[in-house]
PDB file of C-alpha atoms in Angstrom:
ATOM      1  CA  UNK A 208       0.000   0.000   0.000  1.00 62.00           C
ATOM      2  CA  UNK A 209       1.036   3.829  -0.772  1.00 71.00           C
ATOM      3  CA  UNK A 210       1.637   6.323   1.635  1.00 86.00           C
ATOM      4  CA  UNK A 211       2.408   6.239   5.457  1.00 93.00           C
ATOM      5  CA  UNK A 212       0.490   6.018   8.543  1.00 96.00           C
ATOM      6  CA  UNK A 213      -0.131   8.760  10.774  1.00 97.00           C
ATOM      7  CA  UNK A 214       2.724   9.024  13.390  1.00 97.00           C
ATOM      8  CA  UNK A 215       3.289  11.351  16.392  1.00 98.00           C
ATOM      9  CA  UNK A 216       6.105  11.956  19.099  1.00 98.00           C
ATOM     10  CA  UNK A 217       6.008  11.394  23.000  1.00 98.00           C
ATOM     11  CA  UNK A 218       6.938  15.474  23.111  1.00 96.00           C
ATOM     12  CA  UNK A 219       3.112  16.507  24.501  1.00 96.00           C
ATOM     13  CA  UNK A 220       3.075  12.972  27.202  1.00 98.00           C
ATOM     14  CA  UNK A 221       3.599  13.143  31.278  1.00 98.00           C
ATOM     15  CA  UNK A 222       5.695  10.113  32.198  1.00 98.00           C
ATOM     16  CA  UNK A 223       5.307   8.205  35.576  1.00 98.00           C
ATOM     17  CA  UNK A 224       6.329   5.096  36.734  1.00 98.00           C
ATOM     18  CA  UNK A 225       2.988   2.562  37.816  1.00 98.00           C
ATOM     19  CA  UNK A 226       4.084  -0.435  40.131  1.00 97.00           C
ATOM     20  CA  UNK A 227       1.533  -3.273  40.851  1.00 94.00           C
ATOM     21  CA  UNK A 228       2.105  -6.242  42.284  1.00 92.00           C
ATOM     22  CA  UNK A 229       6.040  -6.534  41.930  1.00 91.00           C
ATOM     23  CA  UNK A 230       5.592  -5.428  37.737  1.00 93.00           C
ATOM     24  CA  UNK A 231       6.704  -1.633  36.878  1.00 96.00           C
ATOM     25  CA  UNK A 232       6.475   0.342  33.739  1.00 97.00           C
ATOM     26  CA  UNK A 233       6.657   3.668  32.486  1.00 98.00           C
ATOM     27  CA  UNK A 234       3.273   5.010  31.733  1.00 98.00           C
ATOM     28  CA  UNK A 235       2.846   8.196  29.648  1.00 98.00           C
ATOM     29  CA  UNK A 236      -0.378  10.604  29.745  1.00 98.00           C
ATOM     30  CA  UNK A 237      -2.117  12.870  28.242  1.00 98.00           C
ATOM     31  CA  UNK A 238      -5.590  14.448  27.337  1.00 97.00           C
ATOM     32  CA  UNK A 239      -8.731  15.217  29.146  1.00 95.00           C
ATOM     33  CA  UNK A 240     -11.846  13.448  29.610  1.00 96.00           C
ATOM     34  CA  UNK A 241     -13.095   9.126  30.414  1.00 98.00           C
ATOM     35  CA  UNK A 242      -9.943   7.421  30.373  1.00 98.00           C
ATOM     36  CA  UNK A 243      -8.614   5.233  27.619  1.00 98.00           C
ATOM     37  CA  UNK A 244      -5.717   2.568  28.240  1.00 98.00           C
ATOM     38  CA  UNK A 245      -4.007   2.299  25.148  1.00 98.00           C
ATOM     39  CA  UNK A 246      -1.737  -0.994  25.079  1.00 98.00           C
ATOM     40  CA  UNK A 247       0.872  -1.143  22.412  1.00 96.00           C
ATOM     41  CA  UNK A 248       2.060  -3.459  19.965  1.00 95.00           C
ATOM     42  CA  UNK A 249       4.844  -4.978  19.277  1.00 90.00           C
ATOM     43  CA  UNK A 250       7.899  -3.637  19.354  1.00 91.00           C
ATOM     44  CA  UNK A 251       6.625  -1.225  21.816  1.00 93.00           C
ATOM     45  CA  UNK A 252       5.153   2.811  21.570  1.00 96.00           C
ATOM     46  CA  UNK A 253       6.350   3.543  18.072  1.00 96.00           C
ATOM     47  CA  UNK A 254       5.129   6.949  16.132  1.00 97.00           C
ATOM     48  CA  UNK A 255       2.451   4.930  14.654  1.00 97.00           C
ATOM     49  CA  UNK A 256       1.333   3.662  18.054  1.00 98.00           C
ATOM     50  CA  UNK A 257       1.457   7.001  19.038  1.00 98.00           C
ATOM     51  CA  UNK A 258      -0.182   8.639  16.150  1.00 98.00           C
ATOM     52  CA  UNK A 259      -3.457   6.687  17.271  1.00 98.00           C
ATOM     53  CA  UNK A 260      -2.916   7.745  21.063  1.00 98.00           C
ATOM     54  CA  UNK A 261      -3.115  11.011  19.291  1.00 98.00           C
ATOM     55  CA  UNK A 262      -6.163  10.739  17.695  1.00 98.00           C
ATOM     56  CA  UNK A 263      -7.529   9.099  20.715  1.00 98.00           C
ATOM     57  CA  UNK A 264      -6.761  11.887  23.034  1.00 98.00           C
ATOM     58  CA  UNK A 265      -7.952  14.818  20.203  1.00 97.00           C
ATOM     59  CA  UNK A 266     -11.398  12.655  20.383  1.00 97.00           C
ATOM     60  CA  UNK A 267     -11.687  13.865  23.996  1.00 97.00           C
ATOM     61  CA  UNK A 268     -10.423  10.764  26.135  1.00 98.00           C
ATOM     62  CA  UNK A 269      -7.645  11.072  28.761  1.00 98.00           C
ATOM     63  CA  UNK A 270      -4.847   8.634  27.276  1.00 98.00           C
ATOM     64  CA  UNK A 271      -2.421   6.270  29.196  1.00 98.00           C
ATOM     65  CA  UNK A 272      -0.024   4.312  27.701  1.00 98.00           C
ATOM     66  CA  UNK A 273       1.921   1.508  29.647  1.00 98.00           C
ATOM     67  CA  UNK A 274       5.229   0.855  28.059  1.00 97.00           C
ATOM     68  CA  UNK A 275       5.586  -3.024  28.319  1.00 95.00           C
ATOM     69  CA  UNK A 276       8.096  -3.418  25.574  1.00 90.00           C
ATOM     70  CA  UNK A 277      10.913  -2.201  23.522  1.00 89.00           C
ATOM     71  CA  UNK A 278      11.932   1.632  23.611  1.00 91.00           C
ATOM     72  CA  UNK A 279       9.315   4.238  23.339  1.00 95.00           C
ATOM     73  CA  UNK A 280       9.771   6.821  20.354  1.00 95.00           C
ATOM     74  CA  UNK A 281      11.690   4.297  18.055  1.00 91.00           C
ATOM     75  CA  UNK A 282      10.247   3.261  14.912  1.00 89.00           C
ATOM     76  CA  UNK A 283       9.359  -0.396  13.839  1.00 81.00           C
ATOM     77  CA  UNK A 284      11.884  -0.416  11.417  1.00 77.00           C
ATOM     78  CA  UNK A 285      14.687   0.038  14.473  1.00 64.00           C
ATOM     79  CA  UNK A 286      17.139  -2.665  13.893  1.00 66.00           C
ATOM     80  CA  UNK A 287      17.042  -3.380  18.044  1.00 62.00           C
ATOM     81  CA  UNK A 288      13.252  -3.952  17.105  1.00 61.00           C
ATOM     82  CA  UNK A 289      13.631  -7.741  16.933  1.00 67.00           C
ATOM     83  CA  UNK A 290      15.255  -7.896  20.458  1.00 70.00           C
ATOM     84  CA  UNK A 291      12.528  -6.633  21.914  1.00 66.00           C
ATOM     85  CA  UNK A 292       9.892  -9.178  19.872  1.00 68.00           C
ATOM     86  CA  UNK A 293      12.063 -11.842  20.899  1.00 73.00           C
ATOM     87  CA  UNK A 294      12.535 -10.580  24.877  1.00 73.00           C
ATOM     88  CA  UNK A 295       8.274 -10.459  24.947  1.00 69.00           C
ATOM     89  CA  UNK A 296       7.975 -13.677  23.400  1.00 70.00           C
ATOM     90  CA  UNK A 297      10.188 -15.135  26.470  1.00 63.00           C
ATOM     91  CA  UNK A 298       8.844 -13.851  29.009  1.00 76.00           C
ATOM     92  CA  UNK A 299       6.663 -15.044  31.724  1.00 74.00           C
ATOM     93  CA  UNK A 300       4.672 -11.809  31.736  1.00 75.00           C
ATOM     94  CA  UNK A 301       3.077 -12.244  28.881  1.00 80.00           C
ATOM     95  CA  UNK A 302       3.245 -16.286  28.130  1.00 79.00           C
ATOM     96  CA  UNK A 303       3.218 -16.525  24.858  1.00 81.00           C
ATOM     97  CA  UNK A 304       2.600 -19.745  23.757  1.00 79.00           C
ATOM     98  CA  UNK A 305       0.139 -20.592  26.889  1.00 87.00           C
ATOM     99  CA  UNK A 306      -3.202 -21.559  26.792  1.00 92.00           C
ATOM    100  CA  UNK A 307      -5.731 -21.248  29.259  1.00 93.00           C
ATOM    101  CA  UNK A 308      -3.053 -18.950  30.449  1.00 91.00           C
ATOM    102  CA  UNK A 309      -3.936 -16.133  33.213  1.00 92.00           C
ATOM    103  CA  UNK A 310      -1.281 -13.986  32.258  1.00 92.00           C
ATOM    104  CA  UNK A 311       0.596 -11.981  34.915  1.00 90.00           C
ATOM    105  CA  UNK A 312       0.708  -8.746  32.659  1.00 93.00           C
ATOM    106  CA  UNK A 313      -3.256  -8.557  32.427  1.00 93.00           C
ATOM    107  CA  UNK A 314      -3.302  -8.355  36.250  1.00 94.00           C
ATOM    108  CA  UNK A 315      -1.306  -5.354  36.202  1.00 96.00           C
ATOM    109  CA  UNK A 316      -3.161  -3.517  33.345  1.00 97.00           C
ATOM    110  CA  UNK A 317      -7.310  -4.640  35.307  1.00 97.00           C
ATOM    111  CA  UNK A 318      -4.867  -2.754  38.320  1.00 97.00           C
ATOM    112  CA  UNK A 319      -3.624   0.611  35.861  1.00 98.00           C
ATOM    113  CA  UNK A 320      -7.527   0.903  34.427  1.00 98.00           C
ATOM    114  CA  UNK A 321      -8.663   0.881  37.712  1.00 97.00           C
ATOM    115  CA  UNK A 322      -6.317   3.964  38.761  1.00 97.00           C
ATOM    116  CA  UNK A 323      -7.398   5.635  36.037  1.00 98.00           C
ATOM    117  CA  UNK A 324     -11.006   5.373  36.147  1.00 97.00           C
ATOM    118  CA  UNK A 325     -11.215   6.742  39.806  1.00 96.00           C
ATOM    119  CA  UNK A 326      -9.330  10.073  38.547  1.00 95.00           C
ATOM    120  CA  UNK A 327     -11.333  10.368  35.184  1.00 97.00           C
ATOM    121  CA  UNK A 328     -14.988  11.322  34.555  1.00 95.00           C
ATOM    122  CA  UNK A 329     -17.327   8.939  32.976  1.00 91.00           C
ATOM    123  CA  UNK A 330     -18.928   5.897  33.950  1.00 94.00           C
ATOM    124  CA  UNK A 331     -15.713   3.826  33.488  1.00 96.00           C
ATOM    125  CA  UNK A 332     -12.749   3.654  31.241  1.00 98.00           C
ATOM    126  CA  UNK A 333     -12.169   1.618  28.395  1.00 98.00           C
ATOM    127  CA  UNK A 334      -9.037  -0.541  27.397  1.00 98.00           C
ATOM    128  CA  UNK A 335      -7.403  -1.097  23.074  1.00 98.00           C
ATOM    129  CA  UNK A 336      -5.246  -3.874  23.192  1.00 98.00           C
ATOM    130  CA  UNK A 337      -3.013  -4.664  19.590  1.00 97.00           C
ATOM    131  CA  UNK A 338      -1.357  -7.534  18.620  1.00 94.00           C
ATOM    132  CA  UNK A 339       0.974  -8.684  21.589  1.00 91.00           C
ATOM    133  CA  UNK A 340      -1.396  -6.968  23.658  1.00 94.00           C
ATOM    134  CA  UNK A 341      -4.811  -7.569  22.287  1.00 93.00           C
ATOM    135  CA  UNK A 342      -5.630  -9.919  24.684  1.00 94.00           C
ATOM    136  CA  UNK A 343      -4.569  -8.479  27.573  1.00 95.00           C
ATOM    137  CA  UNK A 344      -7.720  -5.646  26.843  1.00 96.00           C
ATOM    138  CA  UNK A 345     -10.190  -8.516  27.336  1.00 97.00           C
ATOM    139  CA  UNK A 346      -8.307  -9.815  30.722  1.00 96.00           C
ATOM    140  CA  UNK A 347      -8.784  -6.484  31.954  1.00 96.00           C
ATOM    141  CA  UNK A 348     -12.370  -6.168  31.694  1.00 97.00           C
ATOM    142  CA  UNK A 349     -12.514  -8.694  34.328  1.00 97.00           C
ATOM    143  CA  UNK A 350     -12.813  -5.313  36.499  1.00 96.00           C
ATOM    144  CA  UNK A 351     -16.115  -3.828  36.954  1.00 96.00           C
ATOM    145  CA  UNK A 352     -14.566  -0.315  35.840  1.00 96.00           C
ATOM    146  CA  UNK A 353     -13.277  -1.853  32.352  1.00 97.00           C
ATOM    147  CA  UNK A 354     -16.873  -0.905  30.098  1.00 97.00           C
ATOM    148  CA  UNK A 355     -14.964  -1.398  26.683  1.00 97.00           C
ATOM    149  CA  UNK A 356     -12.859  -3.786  25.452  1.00 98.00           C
ATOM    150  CA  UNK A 357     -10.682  -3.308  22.178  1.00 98.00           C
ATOM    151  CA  UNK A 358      -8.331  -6.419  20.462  1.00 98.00           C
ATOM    152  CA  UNK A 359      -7.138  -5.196  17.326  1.00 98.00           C
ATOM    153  CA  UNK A 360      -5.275  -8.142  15.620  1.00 98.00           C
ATOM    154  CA  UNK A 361      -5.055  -9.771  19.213  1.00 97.00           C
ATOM    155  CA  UNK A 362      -1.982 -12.631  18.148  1.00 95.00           C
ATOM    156  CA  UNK A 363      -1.655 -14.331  21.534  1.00 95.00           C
ATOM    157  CA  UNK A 364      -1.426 -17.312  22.491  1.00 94.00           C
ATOM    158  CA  UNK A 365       0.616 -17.635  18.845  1.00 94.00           C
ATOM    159  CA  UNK A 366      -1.331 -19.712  16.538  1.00 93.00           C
ATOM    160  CA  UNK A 367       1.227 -22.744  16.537  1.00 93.00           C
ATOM    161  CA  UNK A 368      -1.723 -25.145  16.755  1.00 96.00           C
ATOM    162  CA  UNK A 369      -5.199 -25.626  16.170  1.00 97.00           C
ATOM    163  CA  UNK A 370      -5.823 -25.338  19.432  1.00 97.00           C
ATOM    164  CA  UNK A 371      -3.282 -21.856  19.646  1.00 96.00           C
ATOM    165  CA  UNK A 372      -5.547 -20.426  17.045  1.00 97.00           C
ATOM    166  CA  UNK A 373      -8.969 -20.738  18.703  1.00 97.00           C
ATOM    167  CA  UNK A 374      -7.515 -19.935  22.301  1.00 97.00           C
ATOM    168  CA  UNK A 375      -9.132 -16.658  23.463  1.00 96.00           C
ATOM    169  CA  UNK A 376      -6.238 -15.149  24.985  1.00 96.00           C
ATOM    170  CA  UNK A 377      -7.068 -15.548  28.499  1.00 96.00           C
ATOM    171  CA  UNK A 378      -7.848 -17.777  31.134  1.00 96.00           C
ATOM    172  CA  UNK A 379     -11.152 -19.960  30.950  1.00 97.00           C
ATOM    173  CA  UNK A 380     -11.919 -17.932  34.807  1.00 97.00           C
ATOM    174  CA  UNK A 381     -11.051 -14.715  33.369  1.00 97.00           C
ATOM    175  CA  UNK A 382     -13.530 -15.867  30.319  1.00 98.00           C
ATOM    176  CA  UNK A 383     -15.983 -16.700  32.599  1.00 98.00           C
ATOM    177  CA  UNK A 384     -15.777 -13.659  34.564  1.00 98.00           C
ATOM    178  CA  UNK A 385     -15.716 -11.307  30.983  1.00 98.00           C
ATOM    179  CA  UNK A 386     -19.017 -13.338  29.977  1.00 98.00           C
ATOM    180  CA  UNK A 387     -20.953 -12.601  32.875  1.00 98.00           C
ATOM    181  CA  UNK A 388     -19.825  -9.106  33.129  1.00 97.00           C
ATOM    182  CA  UNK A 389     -21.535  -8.926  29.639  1.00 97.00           C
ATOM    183  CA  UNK A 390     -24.533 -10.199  30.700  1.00 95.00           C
ATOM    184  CA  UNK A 391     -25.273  -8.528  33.881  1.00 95.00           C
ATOM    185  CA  UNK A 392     -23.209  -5.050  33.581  1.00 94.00           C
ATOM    186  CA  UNK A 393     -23.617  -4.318  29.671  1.00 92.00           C
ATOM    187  CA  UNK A 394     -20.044  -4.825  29.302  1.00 96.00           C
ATOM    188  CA  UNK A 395     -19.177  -4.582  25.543  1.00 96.00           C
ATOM    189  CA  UNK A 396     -16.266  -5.790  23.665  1.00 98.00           C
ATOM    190  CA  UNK A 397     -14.809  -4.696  19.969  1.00 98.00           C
ATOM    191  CA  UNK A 398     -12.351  -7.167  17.374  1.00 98.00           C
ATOM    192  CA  UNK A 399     -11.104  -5.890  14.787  1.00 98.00           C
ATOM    193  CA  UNK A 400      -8.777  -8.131  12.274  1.00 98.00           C
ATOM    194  CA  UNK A 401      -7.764  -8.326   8.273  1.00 98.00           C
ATOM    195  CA  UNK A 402      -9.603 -11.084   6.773  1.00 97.00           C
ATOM    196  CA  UNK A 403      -6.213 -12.813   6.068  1.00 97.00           C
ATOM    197  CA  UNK A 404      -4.045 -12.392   9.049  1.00 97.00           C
ATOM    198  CA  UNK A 405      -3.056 -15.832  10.022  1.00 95.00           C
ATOM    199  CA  UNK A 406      -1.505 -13.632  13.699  1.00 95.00           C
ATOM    200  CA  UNK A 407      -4.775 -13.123  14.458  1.00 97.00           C
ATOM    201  CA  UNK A 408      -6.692 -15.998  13.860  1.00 97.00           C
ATOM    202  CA  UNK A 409     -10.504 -16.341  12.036  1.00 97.00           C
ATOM    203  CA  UNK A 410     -11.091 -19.233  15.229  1.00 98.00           C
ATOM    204  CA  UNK A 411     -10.068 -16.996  17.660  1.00 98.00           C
ATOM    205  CA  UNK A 412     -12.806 -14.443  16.930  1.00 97.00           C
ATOM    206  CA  UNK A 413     -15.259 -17.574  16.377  1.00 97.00           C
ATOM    207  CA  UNK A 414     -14.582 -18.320  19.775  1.00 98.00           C
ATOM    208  CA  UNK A 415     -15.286 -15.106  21.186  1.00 98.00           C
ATOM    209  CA  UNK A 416     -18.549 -15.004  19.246  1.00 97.00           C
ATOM    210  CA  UNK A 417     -19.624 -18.462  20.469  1.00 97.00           C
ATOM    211  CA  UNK A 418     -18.660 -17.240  24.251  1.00 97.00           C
ATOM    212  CA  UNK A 419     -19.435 -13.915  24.409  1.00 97.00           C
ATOM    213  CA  UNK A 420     -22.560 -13.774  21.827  1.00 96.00           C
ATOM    214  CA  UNK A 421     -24.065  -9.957  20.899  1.00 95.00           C
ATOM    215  CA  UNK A 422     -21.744  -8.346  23.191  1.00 97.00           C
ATOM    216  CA  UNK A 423     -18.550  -9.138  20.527  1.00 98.00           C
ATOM    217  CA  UNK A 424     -18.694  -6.764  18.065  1.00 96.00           C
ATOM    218  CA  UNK A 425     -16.577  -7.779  15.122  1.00 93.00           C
ATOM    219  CA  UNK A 426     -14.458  -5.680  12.715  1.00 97.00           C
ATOM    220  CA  UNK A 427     -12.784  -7.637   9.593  1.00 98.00           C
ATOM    221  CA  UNK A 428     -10.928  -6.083   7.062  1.00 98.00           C
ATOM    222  CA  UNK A 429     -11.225  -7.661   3.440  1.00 98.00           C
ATOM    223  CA  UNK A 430      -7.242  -8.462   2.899  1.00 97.00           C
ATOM    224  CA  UNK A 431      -7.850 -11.062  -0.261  1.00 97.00           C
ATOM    225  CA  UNK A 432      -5.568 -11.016  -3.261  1.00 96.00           C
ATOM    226  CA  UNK A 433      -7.890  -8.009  -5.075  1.00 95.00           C
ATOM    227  CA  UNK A 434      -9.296  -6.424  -2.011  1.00 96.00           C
ATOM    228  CA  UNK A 435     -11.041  -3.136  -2.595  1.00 93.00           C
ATOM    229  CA  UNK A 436      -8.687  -1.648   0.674  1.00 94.00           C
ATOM    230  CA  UNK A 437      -5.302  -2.197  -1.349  1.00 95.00           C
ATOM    231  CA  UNK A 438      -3.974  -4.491   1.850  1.00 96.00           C
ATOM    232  CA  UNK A 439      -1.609  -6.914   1.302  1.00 94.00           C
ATOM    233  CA  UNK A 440      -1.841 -10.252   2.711  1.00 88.00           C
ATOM    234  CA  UNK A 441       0.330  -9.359   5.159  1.00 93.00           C
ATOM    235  CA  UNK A 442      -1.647  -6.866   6.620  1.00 97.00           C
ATOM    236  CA  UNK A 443      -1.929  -6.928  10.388  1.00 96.00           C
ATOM    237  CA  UNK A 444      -1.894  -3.606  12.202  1.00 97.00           C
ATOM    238  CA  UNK A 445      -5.848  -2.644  11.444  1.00 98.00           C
ATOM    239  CA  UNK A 446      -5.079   0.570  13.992  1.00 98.00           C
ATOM    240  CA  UNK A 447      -1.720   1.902  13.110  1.00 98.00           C
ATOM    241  CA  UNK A 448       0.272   0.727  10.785  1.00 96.00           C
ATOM    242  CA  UNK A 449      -2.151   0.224   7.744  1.00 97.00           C
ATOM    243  CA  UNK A 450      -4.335   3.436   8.228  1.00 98.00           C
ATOM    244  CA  UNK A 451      -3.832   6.093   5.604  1.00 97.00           C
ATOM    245  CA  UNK A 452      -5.531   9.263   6.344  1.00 95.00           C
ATOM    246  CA  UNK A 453      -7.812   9.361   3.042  1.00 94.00           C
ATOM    247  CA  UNK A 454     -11.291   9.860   3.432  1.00 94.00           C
ATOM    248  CA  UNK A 455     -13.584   6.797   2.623  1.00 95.00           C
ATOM    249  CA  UNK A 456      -9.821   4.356   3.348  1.00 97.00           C
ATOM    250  CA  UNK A 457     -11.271   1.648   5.095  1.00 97.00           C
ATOM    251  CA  UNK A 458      -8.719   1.143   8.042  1.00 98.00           C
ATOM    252  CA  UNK A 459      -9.250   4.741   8.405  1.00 98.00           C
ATOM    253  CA  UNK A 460     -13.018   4.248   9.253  1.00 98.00           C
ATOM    254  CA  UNK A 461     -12.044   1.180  11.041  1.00 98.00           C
ATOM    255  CA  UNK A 462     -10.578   3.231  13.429  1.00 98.00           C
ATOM    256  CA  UNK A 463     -13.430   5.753  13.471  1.00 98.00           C
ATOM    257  CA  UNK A 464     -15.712   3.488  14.439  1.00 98.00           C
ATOM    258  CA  UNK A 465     -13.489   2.144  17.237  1.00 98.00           C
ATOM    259  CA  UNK A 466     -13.540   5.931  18.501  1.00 98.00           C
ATOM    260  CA  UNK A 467     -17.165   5.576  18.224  1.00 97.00           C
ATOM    261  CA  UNK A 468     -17.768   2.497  20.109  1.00 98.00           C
ATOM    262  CA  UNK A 469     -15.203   4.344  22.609  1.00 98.00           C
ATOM    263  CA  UNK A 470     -17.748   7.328  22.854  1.00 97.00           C
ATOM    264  CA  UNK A 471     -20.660   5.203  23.463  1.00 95.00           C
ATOM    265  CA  UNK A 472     -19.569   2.863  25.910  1.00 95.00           C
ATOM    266  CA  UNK A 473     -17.760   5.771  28.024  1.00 96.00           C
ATOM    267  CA  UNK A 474     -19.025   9.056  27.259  1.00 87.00           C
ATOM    268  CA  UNK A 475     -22.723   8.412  27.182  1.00 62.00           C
ATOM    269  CA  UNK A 476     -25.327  11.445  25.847  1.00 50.00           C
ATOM    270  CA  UNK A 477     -27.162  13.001  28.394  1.00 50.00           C
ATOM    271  CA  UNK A 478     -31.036  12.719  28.086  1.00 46.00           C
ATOM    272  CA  UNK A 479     -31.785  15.831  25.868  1.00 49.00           C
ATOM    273  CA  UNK A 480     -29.082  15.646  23.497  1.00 43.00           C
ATOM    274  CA  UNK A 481     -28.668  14.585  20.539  1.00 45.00           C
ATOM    275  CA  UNK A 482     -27.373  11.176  20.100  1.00 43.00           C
ATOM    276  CA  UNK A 483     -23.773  10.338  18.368  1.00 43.00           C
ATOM    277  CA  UNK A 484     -24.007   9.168  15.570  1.00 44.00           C
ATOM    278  CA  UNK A 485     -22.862   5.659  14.494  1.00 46.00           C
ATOM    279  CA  UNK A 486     -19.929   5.479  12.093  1.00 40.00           C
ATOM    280  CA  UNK A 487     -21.333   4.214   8.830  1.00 40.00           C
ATOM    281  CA  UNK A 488     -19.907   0.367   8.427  1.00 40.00           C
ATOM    282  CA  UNK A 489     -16.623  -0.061   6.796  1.00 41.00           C
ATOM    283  CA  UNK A 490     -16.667  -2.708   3.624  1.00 40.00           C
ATOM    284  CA  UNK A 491     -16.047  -6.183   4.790  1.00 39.00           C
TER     285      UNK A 491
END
């Protein structure tokens, strides 16, 4: 595909350390209103990464970002990039090729949400998970102030196996957990995915539908030989990487209607006035 992605730099963020539970990151801030938790992908906060967390925050949400991997500010295309895939794919925070797996990492991002939702207005705050990290956005809405869930591309466990490839992401209690939260607190949950990403897995979004029924909203990218987008079959970053800021490009609206369903779930419209209005469906 032509052209780039929209980038930014970490020059406008706050950065503070957040500790839980023996696990400390950097976590950089910024913006006003119901607090987002933007998770990054691998290799870490690039400009791309943070050209969303810019559009996030110019939406009206109060952004954090947890640094989790690589170096934040260096582009994908860093040659020290690969070190830092390969250190996250080691590690027991994140348990890569687990399933059924209660990862430690989610635990500390349900703990950073709920920091942030008691200092932000809004009902509760809402969590994007991406790749490496999509996952960990649905662990975290194991707590009651998590009200929207994001996994863009979400590519753990790694689909080695059959069974890799249909594994949610988290543990069958943290499932459980999600599910009923669904049911009984209106918890919703957006996946978004190009049609021919074999990181993200068709059977893992099949078994979020099965589990999670009306409450999964599902996002997929046409990424075919021919596709009307122009993706590639490579195409994996539906957020970042392969938005091009062209009216009517379809990751572009993708990501509109992610800010959308942000909106909605978090920012709700008081009675009186007038409703937002739903981003028009993006071409499947």
């Amino acid at each position: 595909m032509s052209g780039t992605p929209p980038v930014s730099t970490l020059d406008a963020w706050r950065r503070e350390p957040f500790s839980w539970q023996g696990m400390t990151h950097d976590c950089y801030e910024q913006g006003e209103g119901p607090g987002v938790v933007l998770l990054p992908e691998l290799p870490g906060i690039t400009p791309a990464v943070l050209g969303l967390a810019q559009h996030v925050v110019d939406s009206g949400f109060t952004v954090v970002i947890p640094s989790l991997f690589g170096v934040p500010g260096r582009p994908d295309t860093d040659p020290r990039a690969g070190a830092s895939i390969a250190r996250a794919c080691i590690s027991r925070e994140f348990a890569a090729f687990a399933t059924n797996a209660r990862r430690p990492v989610a635990d500390y991002v349900r703990a950073l949400a709920h920091r942030l939702n008691g200092r932000t207005p809004g009902p509760g705050v809402g969590v994007v998970g991406m790749c490496f990290s999509g996952g960990f956005a649905l662990a975290a809405a194991v707590d009651g102030s998590v009200l929207a869930a994001v996994l863009s591309q979400p590519s753990l466990p790694l689909p080695v196996t059959a069974a890799h490839r249909a594994d949610p992401g988290l543990s069958e209690a943290e499932l459980l957990d999600v599910a009923r939260r669904t049911r009984d607190d209106g918890l919703c949950v957006l996946g978004l995915r190009f049609s021919e990403d074999g990181l993200a897995p068709g059977q893992r979004f099949a078994t979020l539908r099965e589990r999670l029924g009306g409450a999964f909203e599902y996002i997929e990218l046409d990424s075919a030989p021919g596709n009307g987008g122009g993706f590639g079959r490579r195409a994996h970053s539906v957020l970042t990487r392969e938005v091009r800021e062209t009216p009517g490009h379809l990751a572009l609206d993708a990501r509109e209607r992610t800010v959308a369903f942000l909106r909605r779930r978090l920012a709700p419209v008081p009675p009186g006035a007038p409703a937002v209005p739903e981003v028009p469906a993006a071409a499947d």
